[in-house]
Coordinates of C-alpha atoms in Angstrom, one line a residue:
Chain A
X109 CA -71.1 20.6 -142.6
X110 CA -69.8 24.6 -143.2
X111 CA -67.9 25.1 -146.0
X112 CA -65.5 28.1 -145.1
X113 CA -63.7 30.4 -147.7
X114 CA -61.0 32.8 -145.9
X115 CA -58.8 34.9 -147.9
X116 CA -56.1 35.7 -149.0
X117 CA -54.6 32.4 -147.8
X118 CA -51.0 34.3 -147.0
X119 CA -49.8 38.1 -147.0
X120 CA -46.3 39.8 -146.7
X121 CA -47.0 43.5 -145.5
X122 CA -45.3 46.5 -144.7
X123 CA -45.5 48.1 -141.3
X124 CA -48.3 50.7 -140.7
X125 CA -50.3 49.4 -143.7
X126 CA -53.7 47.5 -142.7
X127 CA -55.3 43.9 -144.1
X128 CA -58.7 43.6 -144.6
X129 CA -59.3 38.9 -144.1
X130 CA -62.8 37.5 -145.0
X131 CA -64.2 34.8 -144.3
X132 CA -67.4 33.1 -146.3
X133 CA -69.3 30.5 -145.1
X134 CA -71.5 28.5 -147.3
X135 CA -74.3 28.3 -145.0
X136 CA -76.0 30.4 -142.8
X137 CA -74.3 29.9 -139.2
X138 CA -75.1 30.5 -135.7
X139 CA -71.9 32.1 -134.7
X140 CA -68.2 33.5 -136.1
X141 CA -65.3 34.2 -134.6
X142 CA -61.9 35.2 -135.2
X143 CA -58.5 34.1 -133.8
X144 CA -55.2 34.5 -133.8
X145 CA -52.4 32.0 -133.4
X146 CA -48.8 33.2 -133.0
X147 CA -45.7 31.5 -134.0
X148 CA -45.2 28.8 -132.0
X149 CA -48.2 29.5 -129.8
X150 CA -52.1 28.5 -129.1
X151 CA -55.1 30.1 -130.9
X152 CA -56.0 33.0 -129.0
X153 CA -59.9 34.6 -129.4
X154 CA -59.8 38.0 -130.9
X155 CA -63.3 38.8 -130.9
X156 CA -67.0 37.2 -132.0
X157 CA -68.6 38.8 -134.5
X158 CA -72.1 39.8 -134.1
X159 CA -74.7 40.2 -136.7
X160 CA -75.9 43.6 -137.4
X161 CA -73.9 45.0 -134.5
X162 CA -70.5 45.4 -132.5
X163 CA -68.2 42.9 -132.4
X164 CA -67.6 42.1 -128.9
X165 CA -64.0 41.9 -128.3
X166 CA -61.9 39.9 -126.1
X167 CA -59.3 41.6 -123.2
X168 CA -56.6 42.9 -124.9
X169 CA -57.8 43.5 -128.3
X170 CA -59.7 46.7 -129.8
X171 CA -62.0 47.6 -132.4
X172 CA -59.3 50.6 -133.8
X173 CA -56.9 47.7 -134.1
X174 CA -59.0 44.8 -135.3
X175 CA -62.0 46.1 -136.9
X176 CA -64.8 43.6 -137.6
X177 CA -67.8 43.5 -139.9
X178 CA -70.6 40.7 -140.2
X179 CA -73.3 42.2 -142.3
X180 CA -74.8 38.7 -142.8
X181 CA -75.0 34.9 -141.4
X182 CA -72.9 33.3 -143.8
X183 CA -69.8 36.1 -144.2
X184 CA -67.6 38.6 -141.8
X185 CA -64.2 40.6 -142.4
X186 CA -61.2 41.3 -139.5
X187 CA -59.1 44.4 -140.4
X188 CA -55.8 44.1 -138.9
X189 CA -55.1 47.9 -138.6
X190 CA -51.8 49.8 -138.4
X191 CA -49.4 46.8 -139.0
X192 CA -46.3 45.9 -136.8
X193 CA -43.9 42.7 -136.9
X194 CA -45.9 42.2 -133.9
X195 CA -48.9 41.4 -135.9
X196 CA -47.4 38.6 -137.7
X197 CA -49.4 35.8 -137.1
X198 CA -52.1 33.2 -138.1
X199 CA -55.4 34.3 -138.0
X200 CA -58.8 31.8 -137.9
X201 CA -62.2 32.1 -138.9
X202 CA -64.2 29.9 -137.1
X203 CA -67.9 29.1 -137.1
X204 CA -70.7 27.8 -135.0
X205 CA -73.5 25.6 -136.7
X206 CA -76.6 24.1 -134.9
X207 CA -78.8 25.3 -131.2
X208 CA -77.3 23.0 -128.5
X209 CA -74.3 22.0 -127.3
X210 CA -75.0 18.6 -128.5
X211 CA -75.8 18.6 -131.7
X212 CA -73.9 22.1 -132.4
X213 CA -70.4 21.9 -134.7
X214 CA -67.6 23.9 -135.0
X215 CA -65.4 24.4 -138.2
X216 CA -62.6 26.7 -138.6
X217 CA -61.3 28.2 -142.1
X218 CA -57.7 27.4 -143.1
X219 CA -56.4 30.5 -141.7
X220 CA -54.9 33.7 -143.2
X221 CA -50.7 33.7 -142.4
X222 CA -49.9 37.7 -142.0
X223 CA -45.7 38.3 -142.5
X224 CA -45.1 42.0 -141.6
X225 CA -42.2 43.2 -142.2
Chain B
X120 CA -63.3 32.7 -116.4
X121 CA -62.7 29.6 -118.4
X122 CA -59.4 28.4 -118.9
X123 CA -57.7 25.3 -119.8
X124 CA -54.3 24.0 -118.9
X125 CA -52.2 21.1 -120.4
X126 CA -48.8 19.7 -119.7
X127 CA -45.7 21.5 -120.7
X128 CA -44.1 20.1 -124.0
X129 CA -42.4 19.1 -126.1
X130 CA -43.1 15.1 -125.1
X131 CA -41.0 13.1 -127.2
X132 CA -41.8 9.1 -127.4
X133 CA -40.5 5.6 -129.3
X134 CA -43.1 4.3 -131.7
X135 CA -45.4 2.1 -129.7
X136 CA -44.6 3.6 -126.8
X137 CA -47.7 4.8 -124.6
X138 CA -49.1 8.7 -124.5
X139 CA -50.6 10.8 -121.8
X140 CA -51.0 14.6 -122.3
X141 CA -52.4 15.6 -119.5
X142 CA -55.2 18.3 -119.3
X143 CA -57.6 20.4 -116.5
X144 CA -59.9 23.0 -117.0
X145 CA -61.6 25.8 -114.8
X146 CA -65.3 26.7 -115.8
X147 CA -68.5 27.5 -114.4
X148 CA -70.9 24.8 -114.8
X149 CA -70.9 22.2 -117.7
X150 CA -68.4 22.6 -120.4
X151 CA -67.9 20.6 -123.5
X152 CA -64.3 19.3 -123.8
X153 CA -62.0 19.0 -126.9
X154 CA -59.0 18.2 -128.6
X155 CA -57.7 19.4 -131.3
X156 CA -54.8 18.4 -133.3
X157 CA -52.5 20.1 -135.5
X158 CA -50.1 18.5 -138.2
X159 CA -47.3 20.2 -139.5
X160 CA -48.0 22.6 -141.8
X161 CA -51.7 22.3 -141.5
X162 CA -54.8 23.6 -139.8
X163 CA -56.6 22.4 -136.8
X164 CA -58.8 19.6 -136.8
X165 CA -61.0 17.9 -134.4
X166 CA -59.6 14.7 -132.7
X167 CA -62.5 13.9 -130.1
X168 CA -64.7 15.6 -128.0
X169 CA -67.1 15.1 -124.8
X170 CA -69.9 17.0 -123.8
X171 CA -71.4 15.5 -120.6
X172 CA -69.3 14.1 -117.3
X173 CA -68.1 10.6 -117.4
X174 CA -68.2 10.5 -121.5
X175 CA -65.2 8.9 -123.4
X176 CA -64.2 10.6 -126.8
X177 CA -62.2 8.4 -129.0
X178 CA -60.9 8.7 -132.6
X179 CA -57.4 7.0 -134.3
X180 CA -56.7 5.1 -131.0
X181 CA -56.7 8.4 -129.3
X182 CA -59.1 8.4 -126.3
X183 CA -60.0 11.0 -123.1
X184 CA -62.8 11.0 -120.6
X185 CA -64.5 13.6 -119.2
X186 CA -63.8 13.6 -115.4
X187 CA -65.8 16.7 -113.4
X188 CA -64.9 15.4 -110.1
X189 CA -61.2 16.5 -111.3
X190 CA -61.4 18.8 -113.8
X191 CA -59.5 17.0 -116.2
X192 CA -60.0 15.6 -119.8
X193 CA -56.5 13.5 -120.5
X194 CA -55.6 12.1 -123.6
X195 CA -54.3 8.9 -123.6
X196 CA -53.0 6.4 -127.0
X197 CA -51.6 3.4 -126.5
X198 CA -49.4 2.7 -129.4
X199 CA -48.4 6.0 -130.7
X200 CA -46.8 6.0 -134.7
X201 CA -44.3 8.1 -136.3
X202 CA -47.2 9.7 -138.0
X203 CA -48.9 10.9 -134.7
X204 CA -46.1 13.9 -134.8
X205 CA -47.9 16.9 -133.9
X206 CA -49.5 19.8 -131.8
X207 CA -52.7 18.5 -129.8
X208 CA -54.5 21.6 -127.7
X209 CA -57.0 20.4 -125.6
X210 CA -60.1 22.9 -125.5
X211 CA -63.2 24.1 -123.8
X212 CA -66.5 25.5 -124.6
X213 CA -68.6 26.8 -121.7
X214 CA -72.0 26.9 -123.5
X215 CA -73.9 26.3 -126.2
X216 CA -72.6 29.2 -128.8
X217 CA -70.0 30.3 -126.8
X218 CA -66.1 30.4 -128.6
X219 CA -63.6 27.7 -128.0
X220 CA -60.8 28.6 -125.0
X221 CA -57.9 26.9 -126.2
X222 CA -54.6 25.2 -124.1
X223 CA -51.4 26.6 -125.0
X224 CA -50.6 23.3 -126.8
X225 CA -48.4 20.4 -126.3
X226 CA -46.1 19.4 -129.1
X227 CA -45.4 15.5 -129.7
X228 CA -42.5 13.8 -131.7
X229 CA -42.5 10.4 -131.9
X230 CA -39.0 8.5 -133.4
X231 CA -38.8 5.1 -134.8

């Protein structure tokens, strides 16, 4: 199984500021993803984050909003840029580990609860 | 593209009475099919899953089965418990390493 670190666990922020999330994985893993889950709402995919290059983002979010890094297998960040009350949300790490889809697992990190105020 | 859709909420239920949250999916091929359950004030965490046609998840009396000749993965309990209060989103995965497409989420409460 993937151990998965993401901090900081909570955050109150002020508008127009930005948050830097990470998320570190005890293992090397096949795939990372971030998501976000609004109050009262599903999880929504933001974008996967790619190894050594672009994250490739889903419709309806950017890179000058969320900005991603994965400079190894085991760790990534999601910038959440230019903060509005809008913004306030959950937001997931979640990882893939194993080759197939039968003998792959998915784990998701305890989640990063963003307050802007 | 993918997508999943489950029954509106909130479904609200006597202990012991019997559950049905109804799910379908679009996708291209073979998905794998989840749900996911979340308690309050916690994080997600797997309930069952299926990968092929025809398989049965199951997990705390909780069951679904995979059914490709309607699109649909319900989840079904049989006695449901106070302690069953929660969010369950049912999920897909197209392909191997591919994210998980979520359902917007259908909130239980169950009352003694």
């Amino acid at each position: 199984s993937a151990v998965i670190s993401q901090k900081p666990s909570r955050d109150i922020c002020q508008r127009g500021t930005s948050l830097t999330i990470q998320c570190q994985v005890d293992s090397q893993v096949t795939m990372m993803f971030w998501y976000r889950q609004q109050p009262g709402q599903s999880l929504t995919l933001i974008a996967t984050a790619n190894q050594g290059s672009e994250a490739t983002y889903e419709s309806g979010f950017v890179i000058d909003k969320f900005p991603i890094s994965r400079p190894n297998l085991t760790f990534s960040t999601l910038t959440v840029s230019n903060m509005s009350p809008e913004d306030s949300s959950i937001y997931l790490c979640s990882v893939i580990m194993g080759a197939s889809t039968t003998n792959e697992k998915l784990f998701f990190g305890s989640g990063t609860q963003l307050s802007v105020l | 593209g993918n997508s999943v859709t489950q029954m509106e909420g909130p479904v609200t239920l006597s202990e012991e009475a019997f559950l049905t949250i109804n799910c379908t999916y679009t996708a291209t091929g073979y998905p794998s099919l989840f749900w996911y359950v979340q308690y309050p004030g916690e994080g997600l965490q797997l309930l069952l899953k299926a990968t092929k046609a025809d398989d049965k998840g199951s997990n705390k009396g909780f069951e679904a089965t995979y059914r490709k000749e309607t699109t649909s993965f319900h989840l079904e309990k049989g006695s449901v418990q106070v302690s069953d209060s929660a969010v369950y989103f049912c999920a897909l995965r197209g392909q191997a390493g591919t994210a998980l497409i979520f359902g917007k989420g259908t909130t239980l409460s169950v009352s003694s």
